[in-house]
CSV table of C-alpha atoms in Angstrom, one decimal:
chain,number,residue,atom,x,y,z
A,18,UNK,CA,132.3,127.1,93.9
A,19,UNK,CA,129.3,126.9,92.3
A,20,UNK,CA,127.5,129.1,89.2
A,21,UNK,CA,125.4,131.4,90.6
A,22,UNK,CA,123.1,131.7,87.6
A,23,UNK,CA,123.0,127.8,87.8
A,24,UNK,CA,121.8,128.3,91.9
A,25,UNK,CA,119.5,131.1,90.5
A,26,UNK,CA,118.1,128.5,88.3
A,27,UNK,CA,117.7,125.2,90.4
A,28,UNK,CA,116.0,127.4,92.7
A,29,UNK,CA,113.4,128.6,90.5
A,30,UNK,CA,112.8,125.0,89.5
A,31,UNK,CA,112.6,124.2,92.9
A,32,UNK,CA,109.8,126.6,93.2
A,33,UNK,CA,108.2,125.1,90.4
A,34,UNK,CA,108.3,121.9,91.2
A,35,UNK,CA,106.6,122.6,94.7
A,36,UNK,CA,103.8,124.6,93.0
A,37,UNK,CA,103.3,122.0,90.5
A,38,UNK,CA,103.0,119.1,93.6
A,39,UNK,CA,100.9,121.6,95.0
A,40,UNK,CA,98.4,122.1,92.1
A,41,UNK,CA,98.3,118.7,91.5
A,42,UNK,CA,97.5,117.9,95.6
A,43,UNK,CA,94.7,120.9,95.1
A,44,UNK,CA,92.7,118.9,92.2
A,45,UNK,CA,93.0,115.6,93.9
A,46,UNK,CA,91.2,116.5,97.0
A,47,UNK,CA,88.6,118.6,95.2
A,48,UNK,CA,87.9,115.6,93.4
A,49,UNK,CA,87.9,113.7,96.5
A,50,UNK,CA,85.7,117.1,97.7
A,51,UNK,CA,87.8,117.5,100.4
A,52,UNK,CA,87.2,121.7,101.1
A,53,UNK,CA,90.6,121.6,103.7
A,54,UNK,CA,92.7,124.7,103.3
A,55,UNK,CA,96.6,123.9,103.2
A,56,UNK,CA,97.3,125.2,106.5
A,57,UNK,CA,94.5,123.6,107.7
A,58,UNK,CA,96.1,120.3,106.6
A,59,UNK,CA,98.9,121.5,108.2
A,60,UNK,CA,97.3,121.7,111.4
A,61,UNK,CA,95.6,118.1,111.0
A,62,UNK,CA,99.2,116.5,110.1
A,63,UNK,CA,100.8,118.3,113.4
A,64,UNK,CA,97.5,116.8,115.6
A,65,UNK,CA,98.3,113.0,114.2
A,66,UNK,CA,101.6,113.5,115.8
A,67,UNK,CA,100.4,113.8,119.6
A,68,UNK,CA,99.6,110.7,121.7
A,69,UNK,CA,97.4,113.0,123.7
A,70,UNK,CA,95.3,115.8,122.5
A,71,UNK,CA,97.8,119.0,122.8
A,72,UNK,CA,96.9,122.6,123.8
A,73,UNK,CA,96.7,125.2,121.1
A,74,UNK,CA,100.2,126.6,122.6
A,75,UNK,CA,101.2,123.5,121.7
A,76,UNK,CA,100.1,123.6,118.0
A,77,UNK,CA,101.5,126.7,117.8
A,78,UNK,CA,104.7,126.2,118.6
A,79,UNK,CA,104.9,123.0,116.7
A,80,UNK,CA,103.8,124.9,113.4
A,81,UNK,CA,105.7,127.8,114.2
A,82,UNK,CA,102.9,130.4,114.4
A,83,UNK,CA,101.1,132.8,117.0
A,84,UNK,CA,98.5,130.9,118.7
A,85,UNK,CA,95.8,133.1,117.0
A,86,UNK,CA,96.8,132.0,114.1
A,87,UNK,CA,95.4,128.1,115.3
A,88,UNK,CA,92.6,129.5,116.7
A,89,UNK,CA,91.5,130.2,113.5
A,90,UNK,CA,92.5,127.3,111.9
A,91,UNK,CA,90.6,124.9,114.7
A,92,UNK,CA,87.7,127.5,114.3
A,93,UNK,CA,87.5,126.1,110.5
A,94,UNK,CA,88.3,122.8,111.1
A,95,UNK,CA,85.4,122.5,114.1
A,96,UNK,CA,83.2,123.5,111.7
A,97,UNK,CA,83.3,120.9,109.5
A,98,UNK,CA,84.1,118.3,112.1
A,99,UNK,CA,87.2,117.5,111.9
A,100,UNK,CA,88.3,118.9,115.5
A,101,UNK,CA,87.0,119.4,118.7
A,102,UNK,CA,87.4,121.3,121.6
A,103,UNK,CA,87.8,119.3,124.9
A,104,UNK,CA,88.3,120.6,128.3
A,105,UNK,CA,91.7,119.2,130.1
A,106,UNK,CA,90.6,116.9,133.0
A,107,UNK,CA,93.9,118.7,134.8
A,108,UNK,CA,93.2,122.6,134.3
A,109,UNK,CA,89.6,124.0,132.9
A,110,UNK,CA,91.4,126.8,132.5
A,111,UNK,CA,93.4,124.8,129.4
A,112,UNK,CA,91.3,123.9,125.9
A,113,UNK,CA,92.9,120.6,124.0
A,114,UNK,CA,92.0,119.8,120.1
A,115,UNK,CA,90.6,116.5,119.9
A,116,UNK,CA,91.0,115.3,116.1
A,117,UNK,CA,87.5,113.6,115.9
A,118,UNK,CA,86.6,110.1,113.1
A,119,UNK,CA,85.9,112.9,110.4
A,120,UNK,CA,89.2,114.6,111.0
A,121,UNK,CA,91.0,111.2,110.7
A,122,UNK,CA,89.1,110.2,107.1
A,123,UNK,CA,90.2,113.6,105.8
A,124,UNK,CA,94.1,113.1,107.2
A,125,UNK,CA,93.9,109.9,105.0
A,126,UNK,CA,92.3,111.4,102.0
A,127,UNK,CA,95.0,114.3,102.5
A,128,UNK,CA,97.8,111.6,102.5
A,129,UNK,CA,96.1,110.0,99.4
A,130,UNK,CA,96.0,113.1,97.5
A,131,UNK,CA,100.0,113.6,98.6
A,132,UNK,CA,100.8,110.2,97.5
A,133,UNK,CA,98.6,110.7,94.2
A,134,UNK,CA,100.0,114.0,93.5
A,135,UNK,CA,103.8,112.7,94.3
A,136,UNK,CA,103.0,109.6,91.6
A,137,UNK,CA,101.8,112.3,89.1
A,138,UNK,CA,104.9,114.3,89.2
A,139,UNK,CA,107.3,111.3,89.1
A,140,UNK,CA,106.2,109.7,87.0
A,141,UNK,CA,108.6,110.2,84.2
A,142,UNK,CA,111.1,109.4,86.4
A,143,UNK,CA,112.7,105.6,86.7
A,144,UNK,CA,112.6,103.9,90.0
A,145,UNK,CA,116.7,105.0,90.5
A,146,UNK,CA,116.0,108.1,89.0
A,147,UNK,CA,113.2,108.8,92.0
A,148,UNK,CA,115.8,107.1,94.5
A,149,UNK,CA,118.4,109.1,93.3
A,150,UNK,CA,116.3,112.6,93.9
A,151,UNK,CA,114.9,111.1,97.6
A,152,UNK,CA,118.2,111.1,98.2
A,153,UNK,CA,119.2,114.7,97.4
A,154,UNK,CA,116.4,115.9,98.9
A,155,UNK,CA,117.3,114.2,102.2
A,156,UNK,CA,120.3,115.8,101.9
A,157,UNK,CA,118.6,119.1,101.4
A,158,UNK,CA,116.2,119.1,103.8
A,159,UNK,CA,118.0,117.6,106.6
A,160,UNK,CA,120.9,120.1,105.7
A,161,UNK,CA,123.9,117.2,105.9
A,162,UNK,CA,126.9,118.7,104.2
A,163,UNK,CA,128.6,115.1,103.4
A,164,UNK,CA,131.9,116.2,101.4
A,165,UNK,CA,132.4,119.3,102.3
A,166,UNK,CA,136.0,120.4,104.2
């Protein structure tokens, strides 16, 4: 059984850690003057993911939120061009969110900032050291509980 003091502990640096990435991601794309909200990004990482362009029910239940929730986030995100709103050939009844060439330059200025951020945090860690934490983190994220009876 483990300390729980110790849990207490990896936890908080856990949060650190994440508000540290976080910081870090935040000054890359203001340097980059990218003016994209995190959920925002959110929202532009779920629309890469669809072959088609999805409904808002559709964005919402991929990012887990009520659908007013998108609405507000497409509402920002059509304003500075990186969305659109396109009727569905099938239902006009339906709205789909169209991520336009703007939207797709800020989804790779969003995935250089990551990556920049990422290096800046690693980097006093060796190459094994970082393969050694990818691999605990897969292990945490995924949930697997290898070892265990």
């Amino acid at each position: 059984m483990t300390d729980p003091d110790a849990d207490g502990l990896l936890a908080e640096q856990l949060l650190r850690l994440t508000r540290r990435l976080h910081r870090s991601q935040k000054r890359q794309l203001e340097q980059a003057e990218i003016r994209i909200t995190p959920a925002q990004s959110r929202l532009l990482r779920a629309l890469a993911h669809y072959d088609a362009p999805p409904r808002m029910a559709d964005l919402a239940a991929r990012l887990e939120v009520v659908p007013r929730a998108v609405t507000s986030l497409v509402d920002g995100l059509e304003a500075v061009g990186c969305v659109r709103r396109a009727p569905d050939p099938g239902n006009r009844r339906v709205t789909r969110i169209e991520l336009t060439d703007t939207g797709r330059a800020a989804l790779r200025a969003l995935r250089d900032a990551r990556r920049a951020a990422a290096e800046d945090v690693l980097a006093p860690l060796t190459d094994e050291q970082r393969e050694v934490l990818g691999g605990l983190l897969s292990a945490l994220v995924d949930g697997r509980t290898e070892g265990r009876c």
